[in-house]
Coordinates of C-alpha atoms in Angstrom, one line a residue:
M184 CA -0.4 -0.1 0.3
R185 CA 2.5 2.4 0.7
L186 CA 4.5 1.5 -2.0
S187 CA 1.4 2.2 -4.9
R188 CA 0.4 5.7 -2.8
W189 CA 4.4 6.5 -3.2
L190 CA 4.2 5.6 -7.2
A191 CA 0.6 7.2 -7.2
D192 CA 2.1 10.5 -5.9
R193 CA 5.0 10.5 -8.1
W194 CA 4.3 9.1 -11.2
V195 CA 4.6 12.2 -13.1
M196 CA 8.4 13.0 -12.4
I197 CA 8.8 9.1 -12.4
V198 CA 7.7 9.2 -16.1
A199 CA 9.6 12.8 -16.7
L200 CA 12.6 11.0 -15.5
L201 CA 12.2 8.2 -18.0
V202 CA 11.5 10.6 -21.0
L203 CA 14.6 12.7 -20.0
G204 CA 16.9 9.1 -19.5
Y205 CA 15.5 8.0 -23.1
L206 CA 16.7 11.8 -24.4
A207 CA 20.3 11.4 -22.7
L208 CA 21.0 8.0 -23.9
P209 CA 22.7 8.6 -27.3
I210 CA 24.3 11.3 -25.4
L211 CA 25.6 9.1 -23.1
V212 CA 26.8 6.4 -25.7
V213 CA 29.1 9.3 -27.5
A214 CA 30.5 10.3 -24.9
G215 CA 31.3 6.5 -23.7
L216 CA 32.8 5.4 -27.5
S217 CA 34.9 9.0 -27.0
F218 CA 36.9 6.4 -24.7
N219 CA 36.8 3.7 -27.3
R220 CA 39.5 2.3 -29.0
P221 CA 37.6 0.6 -31.8
S222 CA 38.3 -2.7 -33.4
S223 CA 38.5 -1.5 -36.6
R224 CA 37.0 1.4 -38.5
L225 CA 33.5 0.2 -39.5
S226 CA 33.1 -0.8 -36.2
Y227 CA 31.0 1.0 -33.6
D228 CA 30.9 -1.3 -30.4
F229 CA 32.8 -0.8 -27.1
N230 CA 36.3 -2.7 -27.7
E231 CA 39.2 -1.3 -25.3
F232 CA 39.3 2.0 -22.8
T233 CA 41.8 4.5 -24.0
L234 CA 42.4 8.5 -23.5
D235 CA 44.3 8.1 -26.9
N236 CA 41.4 10.2 -28.7
W237 CA 41.1 13.2 -25.8
R238 CA 45.2 13.2 -25.9
Q239 CA 45.2 13.7 -29.6
P240 CA 41.5 15.2 -30.7
C241 CA 43.1 16.5 -34.3
A242 CA 44.9 13.6 -35.1
T243 CA 42.7 13.8 -38.4
S244 CA 43.5 17.2 -39.4
D245 CA 40.7 17.6 -42.0
M246 CA 38.3 16.7 -39.3
C247 CA 39.8 19.5 -37.3
D248 CA 39.8 21.3 -40.3
A249 CA 35.9 21.5 -40.2
V250 CA 35.1 21.8 -37.0
V251 CA 36.9 25.3 -36.8
R252 CA 35.5 25.9 -40.3
S253 CA 31.9 25.0 -38.4
V254 CA 32.6 26.9 -35.8
Q255 CA 33.6 29.9 -38.1
I256 CA 30.6 30.0 -39.8
G257 CA 28.3 29.3 -36.6
F258 CA 29.7 32.3 -35.1
I259 CA 29.4 34.9 -38.2
A260 CA 25.9 33.6 -38.4
T261 CA 24.8 33.7 -35.1
V262 CA 26.2 37.7 -34.6
V263 CA 24.2 38.9 -38.2
A264 CA 20.9 36.9 -37.0
T265 CA 21.1 37.7 -33.4
V266 CA 21.5 41.5 -34.3
L267 CA 18.7 41.1 -37.0
G268 CA 16.5 39.0 -35.4
T269 CA 16.4 41.1 -32.0
L270 CA 16.1 44.5 -33.8
M271 CA 12.8 42.7 -35.8
A272 CA 11.3 41.4 -32.4
F273 CA 11.4 44.8 -31.3
A274 CA 10.1 46.3 -33.7
L275 CA 7.0 43.6 -34.0
V276 CA 6.3 43.9 -30.4
R277 CA 6.4 47.4 -29.9
H278 CA 5.5 49.3 -32.8
R279 CA 2.2 49.1 -34.9
F280 CA 2.8 49.4 -38.5
R281 CA 1.2 48.1 -41.5
G282 CA 1.8 44.8 -43.0
R283 CA 3.2 43.8 -39.2
S284 CA 1.0 41.0 -39.3
G285 CA 2.2 39.6 -42.9
I286 CA 5.7 39.7 -41.7
N287 CA 4.8 37.6 -38.6
V288 CA 3.7 34.7 -41.4
L289 CA 7.0 35.4 -43.0
I290 CA 9.0 35.0 -40.4
F291 CA 7.5 31.9 -39.6
L292 CA 7.8 30.5 -43.5
P293 CA 11.8 29.6 -42.7
M294 CA 10.9 27.1 -39.7
A295 CA 7.8 25.6 -41.4
T296 CA 10.0 24.9 -44.8
P297 CA 11.6 21.7 -45.0
E298 CA 15.3 22.4 -45.0
L299 CA 15.3 20.2 -48.4
V300 CA 13.1 22.2 -50.2
M301 CA 14.9 25.8 -48.3
G302 CA 18.5 24.2 -49.5
T303 CA 17.4 23.7 -53.2
S304 CA 15.5 27.1 -53.5
L305 CA 18.6 28.9 -52.2
L306 CA 20.6 26.9 -54.2
A307 CA 19.0 27.4 -57.3
L308 CA 18.9 31.4 -56.2
F309 CA 23.0 31.2 -55.8
V310 CA 23.3 30.2 -59.2
S311 CA 20.7 32.1 -60.9
A312 CA 22.8 35.3 -59.6
G313 CA 26.1 33.4 -60.6
V314 CA 27.3 33.4 -56.5
P315 CA 30.2 30.8 -56.2
Q316 CA 28.9 28.3 -53.6
G317 CA 31.0 28.1 -50.7
F318 CA 31.8 29.9 -47.1
W319 CA 29.7 32.6 -47.9
T320 CA 26.9 31.3 -49.4
I321 CA 26.9 28.7 -46.4
V322 CA 26.7 31.7 -44.1
I323 CA 24.1 33.5 -46.0
A324 CA 21.9 30.4 -45.4
H325 CA 22.4 29.9 -41.9
V326 CA 21.7 33.4 -41.4
M327 CA 18.2 33.4 -42.9
F328 CA 17.3 29.9 -41.0
C329 CA 18.5 31.4 -37.5
V330 CA 17.1 35.1 -37.5
S331 CA 13.7 33.0 -37.4
F332 CA 14.7 31.4 -34.5
V333 CA 16.0 34.4 -32.7
V334 CA 12.8 36.7 -33.8
V335 CA 10.4 34.2 -31.9
T336 CA 12.8 33.5 -29.0
V337 CA 13.5 37.4 -28.1
K338 CA 9.3 38.0 -28.8
A339 CA 8.5 35.7 -26.0
R340 CA 11.1 37.2 -23.9
L341 CA 9.7 41.1 -24.7
A342 CA 5.9 39.8 -24.2
G343 CA 6.3 38.5 -20.5
M344 CA 8.2 42.1 -19.8
D345 CA 6.8 44.6 -17.7
R346 CA 6.0 47.5 -19.4
R347 CA 5.6 49.9 -15.7
L348 CA 9.6 49.1 -15.3
E349 CA 10.2 51.5 -18.4
E350 CA 7.7 53.8 -17.5
A351 CA 8.6 54.6 -14.0
A352 CA 12.7 55.0 -15.3
M353 CA 10.9 57.5 -17.5
D354 CA 9.1 59.3 -14.8
L355 CA 11.9 59.2 -12.8
Y356 CA 13.9 61.6 -15.7
A357 CA 16.0 59.0 -17.3
S358 CA 16.6 59.4 -21.0
E359 CA 15.0 57.1 -23.8
W360 CA 18.9 55.4 -24.1
Q361 CA 19.5 55.3 -20.4
T362 CA 16.0 53.5 -20.0
F363 CA 17.0 50.8 -22.7
R364 CA 20.4 50.3 -21.4
R365 CA 19.5 50.3 -17.9
I366 CA 16.1 48.7 -17.7
T367 CA 15.0 47.4 -20.9
L368 CA 18.6 45.7 -22.1
P369 CA 19.2 43.6 -18.8
L370 CA 15.8 42.1 -19.0
V371 CA 15.8 41.5 -22.5
L372 CA 19.5 40.0 -22.3
P373 CA 18.5 36.7 -21.1
G374 CA 16.2 36.2 -24.0
I375 CA 19.0 37.6 -26.6
V376 CA 21.9 34.9 -25.3
A377 CA 19.1 31.9 -25.5
A378 CA 18.3 32.9 -29.0
A379 CA 22.3 33.2 -29.5
L380 CA 23.3 29.4 -28.1
L381 CA 20.0 28.3 -30.0
A382 CA 21.1 30.1 -33.8
F383 CA 24.7 28.9 -32.7
S384 CA 23.6 25.5 -32.2
L385 CA 21.3 25.2 -35.0
S386 CA 23.8 26.8 -37.6
F387 CA 26.7 24.3 -36.0
D388 CA 24.3 20.9 -36.6
D389 CA 23.1 21.9 -39.7
F390 CA 23.9 19.2 -42.9
I391 CA 21.0 19.5 -45.3
I392 CA 21.2 23.1 -46.1
T393 CA 24.9 23.8 -46.3
N394 CA 25.0 20.6 -48.6
F395 CA 23.3 22.2 -50.9
N396 CA 25.0 25.2 -50.9
A397 CA 28.8 24.4 -49.7
G398 CA 30.4 23.9 -53.1
T399 CA 33.8 22.8 -52.1
T400 CA 33.6 23.7 -48.7
V401 CA 33.4 20.8 -45.8
T402 CA 31.5 21.5 -42.7
F403 CA 32.0 19.6 -39.3
P404 CA 28.2 17.8 -40.6
M405 CA 29.4 17.2 -43.7
Y406 CA 32.9 15.4 -43.1
V407 CA 31.0 13.2 -40.6
W408 CA 28.2 12.2 -43.3
G409 CA 31.4 11.6 -45.4
A410 CA 34.0 9.7 -43.2
A411 CA 30.7 7.2 -42.1
Q412 CA 31.4 5.9 -45.9
R413 CA 34.9 4.9 -44.8
G414 CA 34.6 4.2 -40.8
I415 CA 34.2 7.5 -38.7
P416 CA 37.0 8.6 -36.6
P417 CA 36.5 8.0 -32.4
Q418 CA 37.7 11.7 -32.2
V419 CA 34.2 12.6 -33.7
N420 CA 32.8 11.6 -30.5
V421 CA 35.2 13.5 -28.8
I422 CA 34.1 16.6 -30.5
G423 CA 30.7 16.0 -30.1
T424 CA 31.1 15.5 -26.1
A425 CA 33.2 18.0 -25.9
M426 CA 30.6 20.8 -27.7
F427 CA 27.9 19.2 -25.3
A428 CA 29.5 19.7 -22.1
I429 CA 30.3 23.5 -23.1
A430 CA 26.8 23.6 -24.1
L431 CA 25.7 22.1 -20.2
L432 CA 28.7 24.4 -18.5
L433 CA 26.8 27.7 -20.3
V434 CA 23.7 26.3 -19.2
G435 CA 24.7 25.6 -15.6
L436 CA 26.8 28.9 -15.2
S437 CA 23.5 30.8 -16.9
S438 CA 21.1 29.5 -14.4
L439 CA 23.0 29.9 -11.4
R440 CA 23.8 33.7 -12.2
G441 CA 19.7 33.9 -12.6
R442 CA 19.6 31.9 -9.1
R443 CA 22.2 34.3 -7.4
S444 CA 20.4 37.2 -9.2
R445 CA 17.1 36.5 -7.6
R446 CA 18.4 35.3 -3.9
A447 CA 20.0 38.6 -3.6
N448 CA 16.5 40.8 -4.7
L449 CA 14.7 38.2 -2.0
L450 CA 17.8 39.7 0.4
V451 CA 17.7 43.2 -0.3
G452 CA 13.9 43.7 -0.4
P453 CA 13.1 42.7 3.7
E454 CA 16.4 45.4 3.9
Q455 CA 14.3 48.5 2.2
A456 CA 10.8 47.3 3.3
R457 CA 12.5 47.9 7.1
P458 CA 11.3 51.4 8.4
V459 CA 13.9 53.5 9.5
R460 CA 13.5 55.0 13.0
G461 CA 14.3 57.9 14.1
R462 CA 15.9 58.8 17.8
S463 CA 12.9 60.0 20.3

C-alpha cells in the first residue's frame, strides 16, 4: 500500500525522468565511445578503454579543419542573425505598422519550410545570380533560417516583460537611451543570449541546407557524413562530447547567475522594506 501510494504521488516525476533518460541515452553512448579504441574503423562496439582520443583530438587534421570552419560559420551567422532578429522582435512587439501581420507569417516560413526545399531554393537562387558556392553562401543560408528562431525567442521574452518598469524609469527623468541600457536591455538579455545559443547550435549542426550550398567547403556535419562511408574516427565522438559539455556548462552558469540574482533580490527586498526609526 505504501509503495502504491508513493508511486501514485510521484508517477509524473517518474515518467519525466524516464523520458529524460531516453533522450540522454544517445549522448551517453557518444560520450562512452569517445573513450573507446575500436577494433576496426567500421566497428562501433566498445572494444577497449583509452584516453588517446582525448589526448589527440586532432589526429585527423581534416576533421579539425572542418570543426574550425563550422565554428567560424556558426559565430558569424549567430552574430548577424541575433542582431537582425532582435531588432525585428522589438519592431514587431513594440510598434504597430502596416504589414505587421504579414511579416509575422513570413518569419515562420523558414521554420515551417522543409530543409530540403529551402536548400534547393537557395541553391537555385545562388546559381541564377552567378554567386559561387562556398563559405559565404553557407553563412547567408544559415542567417536566413536562424533569424526566425531568434525573432521567436526574443519576442517571447519581450511579451512577458513588464512595460511599467520602463515607464517608471522615464518618470524618474531617465532618457530613452538610459532606460534602454539600464532597464530594457538587462531584462531582455537572457532571451537574447538564449536565442544566440540556439542559433549557434542550429548553424553548427545543419547538414541538409549546407550540403546544397557548400560547394567545395566542408563543415563538420559534412565531414561526418563523408567519413561514415569509410569509417568514422573515434575523435568525432570527442568533439561531440566536448560540444555538449560546453553547452551544458553555459546553461549551468546562466542558471546559477539567475539564481544568485533572485536570491540577492530576496535579501535586498526586506532590508529596503524595513522602516527606519529615528531617535526620540
